[in-house]
mmCIF file of C-alpha atoms in Angstrom:
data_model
loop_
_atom_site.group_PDB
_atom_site.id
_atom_site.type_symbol
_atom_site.label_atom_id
_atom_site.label_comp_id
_atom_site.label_asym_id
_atom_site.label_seq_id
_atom_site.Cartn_x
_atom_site.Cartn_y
_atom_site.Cartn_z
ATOM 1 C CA UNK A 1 -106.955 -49.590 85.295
ATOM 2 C CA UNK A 2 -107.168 -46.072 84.803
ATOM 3 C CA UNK A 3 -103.070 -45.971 85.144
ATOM 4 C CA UNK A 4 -101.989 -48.507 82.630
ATOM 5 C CA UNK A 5 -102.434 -46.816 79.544
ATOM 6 C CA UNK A 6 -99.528 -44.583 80.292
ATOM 7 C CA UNK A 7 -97.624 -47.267 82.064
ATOM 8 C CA UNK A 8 -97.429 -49.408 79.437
ATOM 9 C CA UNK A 9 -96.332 -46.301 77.122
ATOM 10 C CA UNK A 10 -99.506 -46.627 74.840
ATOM 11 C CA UNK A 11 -100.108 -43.215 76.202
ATOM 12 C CA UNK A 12 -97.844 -40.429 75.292
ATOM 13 C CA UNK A 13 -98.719 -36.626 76.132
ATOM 14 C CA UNK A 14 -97.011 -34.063 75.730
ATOM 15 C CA UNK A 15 -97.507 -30.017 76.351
ATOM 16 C CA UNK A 16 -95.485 -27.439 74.424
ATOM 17 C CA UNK A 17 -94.595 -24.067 75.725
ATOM 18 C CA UNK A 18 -93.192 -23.594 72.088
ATOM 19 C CA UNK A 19 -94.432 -24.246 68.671
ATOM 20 C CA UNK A 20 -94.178 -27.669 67.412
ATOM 21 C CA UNK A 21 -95.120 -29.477 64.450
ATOM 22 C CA UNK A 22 -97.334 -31.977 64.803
ATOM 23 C CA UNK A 23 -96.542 -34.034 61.587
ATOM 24 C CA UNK A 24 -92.599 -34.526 63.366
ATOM 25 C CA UNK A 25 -94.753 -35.460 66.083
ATOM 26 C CA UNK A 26 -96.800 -37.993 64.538
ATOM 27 C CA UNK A 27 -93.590 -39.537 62.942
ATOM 28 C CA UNK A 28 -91.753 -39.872 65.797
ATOM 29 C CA UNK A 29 -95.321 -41.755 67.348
ATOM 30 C CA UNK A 30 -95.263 -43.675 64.909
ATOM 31 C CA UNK A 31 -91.814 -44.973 64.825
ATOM 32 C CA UNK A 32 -91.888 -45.313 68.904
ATOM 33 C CA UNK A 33 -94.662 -47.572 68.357
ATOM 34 C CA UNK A 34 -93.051 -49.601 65.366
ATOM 35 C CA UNK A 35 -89.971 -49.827 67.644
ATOM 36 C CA UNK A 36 -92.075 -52.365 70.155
ATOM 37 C CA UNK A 37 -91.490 -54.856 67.327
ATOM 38 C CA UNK A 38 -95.667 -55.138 67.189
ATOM 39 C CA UNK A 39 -97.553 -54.804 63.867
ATOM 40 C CA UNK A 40 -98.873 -51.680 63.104
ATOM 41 C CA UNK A 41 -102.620 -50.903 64.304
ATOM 42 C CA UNK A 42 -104.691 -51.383 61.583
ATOM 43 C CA UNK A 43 -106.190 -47.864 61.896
ATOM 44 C CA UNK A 44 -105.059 -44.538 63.128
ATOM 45 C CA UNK A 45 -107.301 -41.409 63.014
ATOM 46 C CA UNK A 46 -105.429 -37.741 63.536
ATOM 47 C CA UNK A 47 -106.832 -34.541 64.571
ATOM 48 C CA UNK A 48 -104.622 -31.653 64.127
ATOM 49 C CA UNK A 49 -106.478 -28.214 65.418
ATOM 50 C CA UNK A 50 -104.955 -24.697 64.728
ATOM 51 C CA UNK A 51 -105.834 -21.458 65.878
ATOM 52 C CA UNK A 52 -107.620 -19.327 63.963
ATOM 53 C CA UNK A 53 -106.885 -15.844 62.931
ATOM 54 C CA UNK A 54 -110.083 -14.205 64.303
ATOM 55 C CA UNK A 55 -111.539 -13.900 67.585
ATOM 56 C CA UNK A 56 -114.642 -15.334 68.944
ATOM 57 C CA UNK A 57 -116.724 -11.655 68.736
ATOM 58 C CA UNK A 58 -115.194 -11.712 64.550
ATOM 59 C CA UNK A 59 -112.199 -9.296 65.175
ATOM 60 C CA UNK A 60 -108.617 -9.725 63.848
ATOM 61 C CA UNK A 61 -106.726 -12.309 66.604
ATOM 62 C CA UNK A 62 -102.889 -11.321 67.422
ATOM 63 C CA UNK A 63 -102.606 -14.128 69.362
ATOM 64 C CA UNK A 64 -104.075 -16.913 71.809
ATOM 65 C CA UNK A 65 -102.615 -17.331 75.487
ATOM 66 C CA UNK A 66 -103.505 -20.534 76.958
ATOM 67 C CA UNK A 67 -103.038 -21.217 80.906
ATOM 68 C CA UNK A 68 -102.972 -24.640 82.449
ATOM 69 C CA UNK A 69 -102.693 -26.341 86.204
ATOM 70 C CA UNK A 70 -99.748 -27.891 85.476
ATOM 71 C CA UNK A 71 -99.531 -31.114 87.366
ATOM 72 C CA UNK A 72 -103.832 -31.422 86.732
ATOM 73 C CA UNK A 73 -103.827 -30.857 83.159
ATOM 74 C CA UNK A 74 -101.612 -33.862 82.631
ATOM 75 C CA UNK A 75 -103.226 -35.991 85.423
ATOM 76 C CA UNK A 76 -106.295 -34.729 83.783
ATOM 77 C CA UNK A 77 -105.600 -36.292 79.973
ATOM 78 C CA UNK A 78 -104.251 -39.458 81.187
ATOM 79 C CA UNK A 79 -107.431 -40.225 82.949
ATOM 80 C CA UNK A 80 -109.787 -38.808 80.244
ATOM 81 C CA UNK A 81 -107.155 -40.866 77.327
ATOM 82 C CA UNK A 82 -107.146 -44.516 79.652
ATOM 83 C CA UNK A 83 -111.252 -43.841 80.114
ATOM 84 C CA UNK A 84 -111.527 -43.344 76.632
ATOM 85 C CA UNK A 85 -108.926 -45.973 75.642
ATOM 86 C CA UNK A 86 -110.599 -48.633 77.446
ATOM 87 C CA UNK A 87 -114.390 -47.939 76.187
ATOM 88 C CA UNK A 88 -113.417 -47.983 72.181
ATOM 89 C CA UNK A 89 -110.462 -50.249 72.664
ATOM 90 C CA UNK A 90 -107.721 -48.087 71.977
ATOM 91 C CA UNK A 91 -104.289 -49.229 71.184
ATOM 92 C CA UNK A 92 -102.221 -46.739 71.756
ATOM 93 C CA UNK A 93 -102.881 -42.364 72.384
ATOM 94 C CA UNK A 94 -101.168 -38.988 71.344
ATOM 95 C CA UNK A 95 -101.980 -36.093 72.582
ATOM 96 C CA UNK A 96 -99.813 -32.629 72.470
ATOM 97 C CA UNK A 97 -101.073 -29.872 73.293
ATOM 98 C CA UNK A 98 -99.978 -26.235 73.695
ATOM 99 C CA UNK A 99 -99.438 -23.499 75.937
ATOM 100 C CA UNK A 100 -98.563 -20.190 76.941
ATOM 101 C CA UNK A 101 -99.001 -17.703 73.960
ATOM 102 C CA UNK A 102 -100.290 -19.347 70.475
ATOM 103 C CA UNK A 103 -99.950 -17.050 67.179
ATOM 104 C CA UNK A 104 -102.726 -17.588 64.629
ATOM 105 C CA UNK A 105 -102.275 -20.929 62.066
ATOM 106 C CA UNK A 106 -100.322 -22.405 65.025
ATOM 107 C CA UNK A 107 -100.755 -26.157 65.965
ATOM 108 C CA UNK A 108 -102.770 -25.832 69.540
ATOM 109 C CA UNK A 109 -103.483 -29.768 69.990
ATOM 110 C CA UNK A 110 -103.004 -32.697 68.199
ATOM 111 C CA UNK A 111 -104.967 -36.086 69.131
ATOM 112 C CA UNK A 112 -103.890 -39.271 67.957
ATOM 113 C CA UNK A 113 -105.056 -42.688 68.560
ATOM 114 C CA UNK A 114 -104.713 -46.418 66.937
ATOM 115 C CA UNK A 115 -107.063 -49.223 66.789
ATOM 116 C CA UNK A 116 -107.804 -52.242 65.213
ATOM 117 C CA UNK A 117 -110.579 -50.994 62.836
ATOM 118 C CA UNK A 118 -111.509 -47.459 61.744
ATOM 119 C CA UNK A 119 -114.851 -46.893 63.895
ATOM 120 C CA UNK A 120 -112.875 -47.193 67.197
ATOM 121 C CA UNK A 121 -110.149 -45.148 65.814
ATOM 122 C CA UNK A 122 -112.739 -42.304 65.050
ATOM 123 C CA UNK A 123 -114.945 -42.387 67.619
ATOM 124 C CA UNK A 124 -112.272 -42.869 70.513
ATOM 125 C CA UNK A 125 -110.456 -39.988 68.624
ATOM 126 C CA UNK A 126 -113.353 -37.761 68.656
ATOM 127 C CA UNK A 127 -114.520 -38.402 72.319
ATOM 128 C CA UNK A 128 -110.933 -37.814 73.385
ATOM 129 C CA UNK A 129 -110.689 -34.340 71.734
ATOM 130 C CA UNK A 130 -114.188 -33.533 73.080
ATOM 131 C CA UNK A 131 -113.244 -34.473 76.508
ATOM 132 C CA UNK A 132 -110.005 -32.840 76.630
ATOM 133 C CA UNK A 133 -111.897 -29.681 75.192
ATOM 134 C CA UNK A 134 -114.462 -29.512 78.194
ATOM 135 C CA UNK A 135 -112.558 -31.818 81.321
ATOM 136 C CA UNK A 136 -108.916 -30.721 81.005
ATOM 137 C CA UNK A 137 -107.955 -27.646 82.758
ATOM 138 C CA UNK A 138 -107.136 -25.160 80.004
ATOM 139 C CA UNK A 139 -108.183 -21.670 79.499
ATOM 140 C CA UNK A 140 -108.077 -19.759 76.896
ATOM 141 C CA UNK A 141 -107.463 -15.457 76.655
ATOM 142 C CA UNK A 142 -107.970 -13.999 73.128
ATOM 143 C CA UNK A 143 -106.052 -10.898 72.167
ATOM 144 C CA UNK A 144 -107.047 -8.752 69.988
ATOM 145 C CA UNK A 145 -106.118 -4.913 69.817
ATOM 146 C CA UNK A 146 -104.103 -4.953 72.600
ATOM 147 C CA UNK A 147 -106.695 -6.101 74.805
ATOM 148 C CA UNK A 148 -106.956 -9.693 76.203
ATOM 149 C CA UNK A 149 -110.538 -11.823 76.752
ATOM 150 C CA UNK A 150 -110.682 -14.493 78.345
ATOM 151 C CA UNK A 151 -113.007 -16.931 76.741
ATOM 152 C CA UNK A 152 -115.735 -18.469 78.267
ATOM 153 C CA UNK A 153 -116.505 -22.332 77.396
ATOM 154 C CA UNK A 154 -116.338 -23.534 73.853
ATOM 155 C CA UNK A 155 -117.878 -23.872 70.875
ATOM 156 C CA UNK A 156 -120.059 -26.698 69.833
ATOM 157 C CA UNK A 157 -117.486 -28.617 67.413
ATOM 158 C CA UNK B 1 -98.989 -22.401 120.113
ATOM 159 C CA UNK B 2 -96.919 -25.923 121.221
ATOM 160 C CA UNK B 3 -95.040 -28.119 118.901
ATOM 161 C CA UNK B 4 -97.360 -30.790 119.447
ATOM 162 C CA UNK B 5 -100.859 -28.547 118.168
ATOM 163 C CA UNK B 6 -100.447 -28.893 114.494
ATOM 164 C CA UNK B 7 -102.581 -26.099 112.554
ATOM 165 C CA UNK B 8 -104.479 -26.947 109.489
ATOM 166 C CA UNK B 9 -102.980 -25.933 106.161
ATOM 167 C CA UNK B 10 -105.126 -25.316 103.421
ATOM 168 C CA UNK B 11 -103.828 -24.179 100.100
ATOM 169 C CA UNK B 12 -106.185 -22.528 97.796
ATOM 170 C CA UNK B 13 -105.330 -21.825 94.045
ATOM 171 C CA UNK B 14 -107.167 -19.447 91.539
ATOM 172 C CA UNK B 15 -107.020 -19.444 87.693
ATOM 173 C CA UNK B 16 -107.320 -17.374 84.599
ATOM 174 C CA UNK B 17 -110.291 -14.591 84.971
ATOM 175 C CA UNK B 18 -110.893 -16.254 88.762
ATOM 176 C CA UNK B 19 -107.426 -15.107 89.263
ATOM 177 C CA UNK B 20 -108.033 -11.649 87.523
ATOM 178 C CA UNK B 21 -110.680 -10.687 89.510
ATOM 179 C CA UNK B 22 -109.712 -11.633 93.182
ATOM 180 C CA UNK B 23 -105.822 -10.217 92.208
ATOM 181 C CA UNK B 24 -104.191 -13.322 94.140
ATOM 182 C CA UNK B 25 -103.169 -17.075 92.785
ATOM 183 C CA UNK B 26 -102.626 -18.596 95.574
ATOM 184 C CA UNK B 27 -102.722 -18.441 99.295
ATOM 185 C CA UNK B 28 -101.918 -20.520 102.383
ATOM 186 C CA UNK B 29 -104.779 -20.756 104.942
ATOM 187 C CA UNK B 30 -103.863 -21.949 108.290
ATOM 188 C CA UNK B 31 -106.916 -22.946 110.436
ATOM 189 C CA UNK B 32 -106.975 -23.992 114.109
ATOM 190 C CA UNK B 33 -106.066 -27.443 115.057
ATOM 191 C CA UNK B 34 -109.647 -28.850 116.138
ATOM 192 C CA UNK B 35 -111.616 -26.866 114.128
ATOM 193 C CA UNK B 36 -114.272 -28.357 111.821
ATOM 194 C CA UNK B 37 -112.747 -29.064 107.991
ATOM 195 C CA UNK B 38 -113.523 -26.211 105.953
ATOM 196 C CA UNK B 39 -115.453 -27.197 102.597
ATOM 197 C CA UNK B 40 -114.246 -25.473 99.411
ATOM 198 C CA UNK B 41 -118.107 -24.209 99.523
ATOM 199 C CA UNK B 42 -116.910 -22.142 102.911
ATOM 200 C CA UNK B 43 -113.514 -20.938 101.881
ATOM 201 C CA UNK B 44 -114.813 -19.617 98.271
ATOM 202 C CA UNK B 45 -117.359 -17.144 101.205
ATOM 203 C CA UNK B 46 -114.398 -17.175 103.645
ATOM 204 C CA UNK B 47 -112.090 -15.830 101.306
ATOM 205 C CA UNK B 48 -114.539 -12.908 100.008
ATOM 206 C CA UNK B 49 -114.941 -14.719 96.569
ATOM 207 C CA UNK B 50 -118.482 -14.659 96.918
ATOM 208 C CA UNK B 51 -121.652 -15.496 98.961
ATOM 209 C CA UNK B 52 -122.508 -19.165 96.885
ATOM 210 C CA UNK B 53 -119.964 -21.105 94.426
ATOM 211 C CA UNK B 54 -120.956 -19.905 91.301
ATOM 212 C CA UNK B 55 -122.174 -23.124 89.360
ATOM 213 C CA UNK B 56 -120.146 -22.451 86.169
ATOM 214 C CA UNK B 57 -117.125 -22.481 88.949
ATOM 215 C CA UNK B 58 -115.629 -25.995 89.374
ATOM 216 C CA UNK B 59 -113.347 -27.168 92.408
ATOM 217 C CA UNK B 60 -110.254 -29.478 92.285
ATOM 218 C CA UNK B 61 -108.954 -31.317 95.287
ATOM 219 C CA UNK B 62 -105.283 -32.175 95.414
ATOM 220 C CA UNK B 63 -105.579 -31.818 91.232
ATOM 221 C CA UNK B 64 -108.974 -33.965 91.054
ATOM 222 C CA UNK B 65 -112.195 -32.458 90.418
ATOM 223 C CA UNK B 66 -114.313 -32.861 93.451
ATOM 224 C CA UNK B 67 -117.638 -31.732 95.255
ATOM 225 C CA UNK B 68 -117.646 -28.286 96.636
ATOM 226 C CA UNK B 69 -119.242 -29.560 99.894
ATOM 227 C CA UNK B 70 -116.127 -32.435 100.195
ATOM 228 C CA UNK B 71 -114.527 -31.729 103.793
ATOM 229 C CA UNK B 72 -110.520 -30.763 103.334
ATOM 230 C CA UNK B 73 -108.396 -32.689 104.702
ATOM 231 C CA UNK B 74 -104.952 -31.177 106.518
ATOM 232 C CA UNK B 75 -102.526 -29.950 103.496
ATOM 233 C CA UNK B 76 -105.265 -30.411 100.775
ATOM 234 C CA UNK B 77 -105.039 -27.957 97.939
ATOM 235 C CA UNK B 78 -108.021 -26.686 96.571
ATOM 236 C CA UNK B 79 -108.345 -25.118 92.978
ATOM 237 C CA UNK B 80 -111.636 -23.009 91.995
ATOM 238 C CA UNK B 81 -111.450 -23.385 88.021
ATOM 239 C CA UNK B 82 -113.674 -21.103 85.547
ATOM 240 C CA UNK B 83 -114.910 -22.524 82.924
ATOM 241 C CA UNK B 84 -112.456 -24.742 80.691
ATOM 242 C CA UNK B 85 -111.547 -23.638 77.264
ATOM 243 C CA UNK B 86 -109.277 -26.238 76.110
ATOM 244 C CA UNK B 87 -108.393 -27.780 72.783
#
C-alpha cells in the first residue's frame, strides 16, 4: 500500500523554509517513535547532507536556493519512502529536507530510517536518499558572485 | 458561449530555468468544449516552448509524473520539470 507508511505515522517528512538542526530532529524521531510504547528498532542508519561552500564549476558559494512543487515534492517522498520502505522492510522513515535559500555548512536533507538489522537500515537509507536526489522535484540554483546557476542533475554520490 | 458548453481548462506550470526562460509560471489554457485532449507533447509546441519535448524535460500530471503523449483530462494540471537536483 503505497499510502500506509505515512498513515500509520512510520513516515514523517518534513520541509524547512528555515534552518533546522537535524540532531533536534532526530531526537524528537526518536522519542515520537519510543512514545508508541514499541521497542526500539534494532538499527537506525542517518544521513545528514550539508551544503558545501563551493560551487559545482570550484568557485566560492554564497549560498544555495532550492525550489520545489509544493504539493508534488511531498506526494513525491511519500511514494519514493513507502516504495522503499516496503522492499528493505523499513520500520519507520525521516526525511527533512530544505528549501528556499541554503547558506554554506547548512543542513539541506536529513534521511532517517529504522529496521530490524543493519543491512536494511543501510541499504533502504541509501536508496531513499538516492531516489529523493533524482525523483523528487527539487532544483537547485548556485550563487556565486552575485550571479545565480541553476544546476543541472547531480553528482554521482 | 451557453452555460451548458463547458470549455476545457488546462493548467500548465513551469519550474526553475524552464520558468526562466519562457518568463511565465503558470497559465490557464481554455480549449473548446469538443475538441480533441491536448497531450502535454502538444501544449509544450502550442505554447512556443519548443518544436519536440526536450528528453531531459519531464511532465507531471495533477503532481504525478506521467507520459508526455497521456491525453489531459478537463482541469488537469500539467508541470514540465527540468532536470531534478534534489538532496
Amino acid at each position: 500500500m503505497a499510502d500506509s507508511l505515512q498513515e500509520n505515522g512510520a513516515l514523517q517528512l518534513q520541509l524547512h523554509p528555515e534552518p533546522f538542526d537535524p540532531l533536534v530532529v532526530l531526537a524528537d524521531w526518536q522519542r515520537s517513535l519510543a512514545a508508541g510504547g514499541t521497542e526500539p528498532a534494532a538499527a537506525e542508519a542517518h544521513f545528514i547532507g550539508r551544503v558545501r561552500g563551493i560551487t559545482a564549476a570550484g568557485a566560492p558559494l554564497e549560498a544555495l536556493e532550492l525550489e520545489h512543487y509544493a504539493g508534488m515534492t511531498e506526494a513525491q517522498i511519500a511514494r519514493l519512502a513507502a516504495d522503499c520502505a516496503q522492499r528493505h522492510g523499513l520500520r519507520a522513515v525521516r526525511v527533512d529536507h530544505r528549501v528556499g535559500r541554503v547558506l554554506p555548512g547548512d543542513t539541506i536533507v536529513l534521511v532517517a530510517v529504522s529496521a530490524d538489522r543493519r543491512g536494511p537500515a543501510q541499504r533502504g537509507g541509501q536508496e531513499l536518499l538516492e531516489a529523493l536526489k533524482h525523483e523528487a522535484p527539487f532544483w537547485k540554483r548556485e550563487w556565486s558572485g552575485g550571479v545565480g546557476t541553476w544546476v543541472a542533475g547531480n553528482t554521482a554520490y | 458561449m451557453t452555460a451548458s458548453v463547458t470549455a476545457t481548462v488546462i493548467t500548465v506550470r513551469l519550474f526553475a530555468a524552464l520558468r526562466e526562460q519562457a518568463g511565465w509560471a503558470e497559465r490557464r489554457l481554455e480549449l473548446p468544449a469538443g475538441a480533441p485532449a491536448p497531450t502535454p507533447a502538444n501544449l509544450w509546441r502550442q505554447l512556443g516552448l519548443g518544436e519536440t519535448l526536450p528528453a531531459q524535460v519531464r511532465v507531471a500530471v495533477n503532481q504525478v509524473f506521467a507520459s508526455a503523449d497521456q491525453p489531459l483530462a478537463p482541469g488537469a494540471e500539467v508541470a514540465f520539470l527540468p532536470p531534478i537536483s534534489g538532496g
